[in-house]
């Protein structure tokens, strides 16, 4: 694809509901990253994938957060029982390999939990 | 633990003038990368410039250049001949060269360009 795409671009949900955020990386990129950007904050690393495996999930803020990647391509970040503090922009990035240092970012999903 | 600090939440510059954005970082490592990313209102993060810590020469990309002071752990971004399209959030980031995949980002500096 031309770039990293994310859907939806905006999501409004009620507290307690589950949400799924999708990331479609650049074709051929084996490394995929998820970040959270809260208002006035920098980017908070959540998780990365090398292929379909996620060697380190320690960046996920709680067990309500999970992510998976299938076919070495699309990734889904799931937040269960959303809370108001989950409101943020969720950014996805991909790179050719995890050790190659240029990440290409998607436009993000703005999540608002009411 | 590594940290990245951007002490200027907001900066303004007149069109065609020069502005410098500050970034300091804390690390006990010697081999790492430093980055400046730009995030316009579209939210799409774009890599502006990258510096490898083992290189003493400051990186440059057209109107963008850095002042990398390894001993002082300082990595500032200079934008020359500022243009309206330069208005954005700018993030400084750090990554070890090997052994980890994690990038550490600063909190960002919002740059306003005045016509």
Short mmCIF file of C-alpha atoms in Angstrom, two decimals:
data_model
loop_
_atom_site.label_atom_id
_atom_site.label_comp_id
_atom_site.label_asym_id
_atom_site.label_seq_id
_atom_site.Cartn_x
_atom_site.Cartn_y
_atom_site.Cartn_z
CA UNK A 1 0.00 0.00 0.00
CA UNK A 2 0.94 3.63 -0.27
CA UNK A 3 1.26 4.11 3.45
CA UNK A 4 0.14 2.94 6.85
CA UNK A 5 -3.63 3.13 7.22
CA UNK A 6 -5.71 3.03 10.37
CA UNK A 7 -9.41 2.66 10.95
CA UNK A 8 -11.59 4.11 12.17
CA UNK A 9 -10.14 7.63 12.15
CA UNK A 10 -12.40 8.56 15.04
CA UNK A 11 -14.25 6.42 17.52
CA UNK A 12 -16.65 7.53 20.23
CA UNK A 13 -17.77 4.90 22.68
CA UNK A 14 -19.43 4.60 26.03
CA UNK A 15 -17.56 3.62 29.14
CA UNK A 16 -17.54 -0.14 29.58
CA UNK A 17 -17.79 -0.99 25.89
CA UNK A 18 -15.12 -2.87 23.95
CA UNK A 19 -13.40 -1.28 20.95
CA UNK A 20 -11.19 -2.59 18.15
CA UNK A 21 -8.68 -0.41 16.36
CA UNK A 22 -7.18 -1.57 13.11
CA UNK A 23 -3.79 -0.94 11.51
CA UNK A 24 -2.80 -1.87 7.98
CA UNK A 25 0.98 -1.48 7.60
CA UNK A 26 2.99 -0.82 4.48
CA UNK A 27 3.20 -3.98 2.42
CA UNK A 28 6.34 -5.96 3.22
CA UNK A 29 7.03 -4.25 6.55
CA UNK A 30 7.68 -6.93 9.13
CA UNK A 31 7.77 -4.69 12.20
CA UNK A 32 4.64 -3.01 13.50
CA UNK A 33 4.29 -0.68 16.52
CA UNK A 34 1.37 0.68 18.52
CA UNK A 35 1.62 3.94 20.46
CA UNK A 36 -0.79 5.96 22.55
CA UNK A 37 -0.75 9.75 22.46
CA UNK A 38 -2.67 11.46 25.22
CA UNK A 39 -3.41 15.18 25.12
CA UNK A 40 -0.30 17.16 25.98
CA UNK A 41 1.84 14.06 26.21
CA UNK A 42 4.39 12.42 24.01
CA UNK A 43 3.99 9.03 22.44
CA UNK A 44 3.68 6.15 24.84
CA UNK A 45 4.95 2.86 23.45
CA UNK A 46 2.41 0.05 23.82
CA UNK A 47 3.57 -3.00 21.89
CA UNK A 48 5.47 -4.06 18.82
CA UNK A 49 5.25 -7.03 16.48
CA UNK A 50 7.98 -8.77 14.57
CA UNK A 51 5.99 -10.76 12.07
CA UNK A 52 3.02 -12.16 13.98
CA UNK A 53 4.73 -12.39 17.34
CA UNK A 54 4.85 -9.76 20.06
CA UNK A 55 7.98 -10.45 22.11
CA UNK A 56 7.21 -7.82 24.73
CA UNK A 57 3.78 -6.76 25.87
CA UNK A 58 4.93 -4.87 28.94
CA UNK A 59 3.97 -1.50 27.44
CA UNK A 60 0.29 -2.36 27.45
CA UNK A 61 -1.22 -0.28 30.31
CA UNK A 62 -3.52 -2.99 31.68
CA UNK A 63 -4.92 -6.43 30.93
CA UNK A 64 -7.87 -4.73 29.25
CA UNK A 65 -5.55 -4.02 26.34
CA UNK A 66 -4.57 -6.70 23.85
CA UNK A 67 -3.24 -6.78 20.31
CA UNK A 68 -2.81 -9.31 17.61
CA UNK A 69 -1.37 -9.46 14.15
CA UNK A 70 -2.31 -12.00 11.51
CA UNK A 71 -0.57 -12.99 8.31
CA UNK A 72 2.30 -10.66 9.13
CA UNK A 73 0.13 -7.79 8.02
CA UNK A 74 -2.97 -6.27 9.63
CA UNK A 75 -2.97 -5.68 13.36
CA UNK A 76 -5.84 -5.09 15.74
CA UNK A 77 -5.60 -3.36 19.09
CA UNK A 78 -8.53 -4.27 21.36
CA UNK A 79 -9.51 -2.37 24.47
CA UNK A 80 -12.05 -4.12 26.68
CA UNK A 81 -14.34 -2.39 29.15
CA UNK A 82 -13.13 1.04 28.08
CA UNK A 83 -12.52 3.72 30.68
CA UNK A 84 -12.43 7.50 30.26
CA UNK A 85 -8.66 7.50 30.77
CA UNK A 86 -8.35 5.39 27.62
CA UNK A 87 -9.33 8.45 25.58
CA UNK A 88 -6.35 9.28 23.37
CA UNK A 89 -5.01 9.06 19.85
CA UNK A 90 -3.72 5.58 19.03
CA UNK A 91 -0.95 5.58 16.46
CA UNK A 92 0.38 2.68 14.49
CA UNK A 93 3.76 2.58 12.74
CA UNK A 94 5.57 0.05 10.61
CA UNK A 95 9.13 -0.48 9.46
CA UNK A 96 10.90 -2.92 7.19
CA UNK A 97 12.51 -4.78 10.05
CA UNK A 98 12.60 -4.06 13.74
CA UNK A 99 16.24 -3.08 13.64
CA UNK A 100 15.77 -0.66 10.76
CA UNK A 101 15.23 2.66 12.32
CA UNK A 102 12.79 4.58 10.20
CA UNK A 103 9.19 4.11 11.24
CA UNK A 104 6.33 5.10 8.99
CA UNK A 105 3.28 6.24 10.91
CA UNK A 106 -0.42 6.02 10.20
CA UNK A 107 -2.80 8.96 10.80
CA UNK A 108 -4.04 7.49 14.06
CA UNK A 109 -7.40 6.72 15.59
CA UNK A 110 -8.85 9.26 18.00
CA UNK A 111 -10.71 7.36 20.72
CA UNK A 112 -13.15 9.19 22.94
CA UNK A 113 -14.71 7.35 25.85
CA UNK A 114 -17.78 9.07 27.27
CA UNK B 1 15.95 4.49 32.36
CA UNK B 2 16.23 6.62 29.29
CA UNK B 3 14.21 9.83 29.18
CA UNK B 4 13.70 12.55 26.60
CA UNK B 5 12.84 16.12 27.64
CA UNK B 6 11.49 18.91 25.50
CA UNK B 7 11.28 21.96 27.72
CA UNK B 8 9.52 24.26 25.23
CA UNK B 9 5.81 23.40 24.99
CA UNK B 10 5.32 26.08 22.34
CA UNK B 11 7.48 28.23 20.08
CA UNK B 12 6.71 30.91 17.51
CA UNK B 13 8.75 32.05 14.54
CA UNK B 14 8.23 34.64 11.85
CA UNK B 15 8.04 33.31 8.32
CA UNK B 16 11.51 33.17 6.68
CA UNK B 17 13.25 33.40 10.07
CA UNK B 18 15.20 30.71 11.92
CA UNK B 19 14.04 28.84 15.00
CA UNK B 20 15.71 26.28 17.26
CA UNK B 21 13.81 23.61 19.18
CA UNK B 22 15.50 22.07 22.21
CA UNK B 23 15.74 18.46 23.28
CA UNK B 24 17.76 16.85 26.04
CA UNK B 25 17.94 13.20 26.90
CA UNK B 26 19.28 11.02 29.63
CA UNK B 27 21.04 7.75 28.95
CA UNK B 28 24.00 5.77 30.17
CA UNK B 29 24.42 4.15 26.76
CA UNK B 30 26.86 5.30 24.08
CA UNK B 31 25.39 3.87 20.90
CA UNK B 32 21.96 5.14 19.96
CA UNK B 33 19.89 7.07 17.45
CA UNK B 34 18.14 10.38 17.87
CA UNK B 35 15.23 11.57 15.77
CA UNK B 36 13.05 14.57 15.15
CA UNK B 37 9.50 13.86 14.00
CA UNK B 38 6.96 16.36 12.77
CA UNK B 39 3.23 15.93 13.42
CA UNK B 40 1.01 18.35 11.47
CA UNK B 41 -2.72 18.74 12.25
CA UNK B 42 -3.40 15.71 10.05
CA UNK B 43 -1.76 13.68 12.87
CA UNK B 44 0.55 11.92 10.38
CA UNK B 45 3.99 11.69 11.99
CA UNK B 46 6.80 12.35 9.54
CA UNK B 47 10.49 11.76 10.12
CA UNK B 48 12.34 15.06 9.77
CA UNK B 49 15.90 14.11 10.55
CA UNK B 50 17.95 11.36 12.19
CA UNK B 51 21.32 11.41 13.96
CA UNK B 52 23.50 8.41 14.78
CA UNK B 53 25.31 8.94 18.07
CA UNK B 54 28.62 7.55 16.80
CA UNK B 55 28.74 10.24 14.10
CA UNK B 56 30.20 13.53 15.22
CA UNK B 57 28.97 15.40 12.17
CA UNK B 58 25.59 17.04 12.63
CA UNK B 59 22.86 15.75 10.34
CA UNK B 60 21.24 18.12 7.85
CA UNK B 61 18.20 17.78 5.60
CA UNK B 62 17.62 20.82 3.44
CA UNK B 63 16.36 23.58 5.78
CA UNK B 64 16.56 21.32 8.84
CA UNK B 65 19.74 20.72 10.79
CA UNK B 66 20.63 19.50 14.25
CA UNK B 67 23.13 20.51 16.88
CA UNK B 68 24.13 17.23 18.51
CA UNK B 69 26.13 17.63 21.70
CA UNK B 70 26.76 14.10 22.93
CA UNK B 71 28.54 14.99 26.15
CA UNK B 72 25.81 17.43 27.09
CA UNK B 73 23.12 14.98 25.90
CA UNK B 74 21.54 17.70 23.85
CA UNK B 75 19.93 17.38 20.42
CA UNK B 76 18.39 20.62 19.12
CA UNK B 77 16.64 21.11 15.79
CA UNK B 78 17.23 24.25 13.73
CA UNK B 79 14.72 25.20 11.07
CA UNK B 80 15.99 27.83 8.65
CA UNK B 81 13.85 29.99 6.37
CA UNK B 82 10.71 28.90 8.21
CA UNK B 83 7.65 28.29 6.09
CA UNK B 84 3.95 28.23 6.96
CA UNK B 85 3.98 24.49 6.28
CA UNK B 86 6.47 23.98 9.08
CA UNK B 87 3.76 24.69 11.65
CA UNK B 88 3.27 21.44 13.57
CA UNK B 89 4.12 19.53 16.72
CA UNK B 90 7.73 18.42 16.78
CA UNK B 91 8.80 15.38 18.76
CA UNK B 92 12.31 14.38 19.73
CA UNK B 93 12.90 10.63 20.07
CA UNK B 94 15.64 8.28 21.20
CA UNK B 95 16.36 4.65 20.40
CA UNK B 96 19.20 2.38 21.32
CA UNK B 97 21.07 1.17 18.27
CA UNK B 98 20.63 -2.47 19.23
CA UNK B 99 19.11 -4.63 21.91
CA UNK B 100 15.72 -2.97 21.99
CA UNK B 101 12.98 -1.94 19.65
CA UNK B 102 11.59 0.80 21.91
CA UNK B 103 11.57 4.43 20.96
CA UNK B 104 11.40 7.00 23.74
CA UNK B 105 9.58 10.19 22.77
CA UNK B 106 9.55 13.63 24.34
CA UNK B 107 6.32 15.51 25.05
CA UNK B 108 6.63 17.67 21.96
CA UNK B 109 6.97 21.34 21.01
CA UNK B 110 4.20 23.10 19.14
CA UNK B 111 5.69 25.38 16.50
CA UNK B 112 3.66 28.30 15.19
CA UNK B 113 4.78 30.12 12.06
CA UNK B 114 3.63 33.71 11.78
CA UNK B 115 3.01 35.25 8.37
#
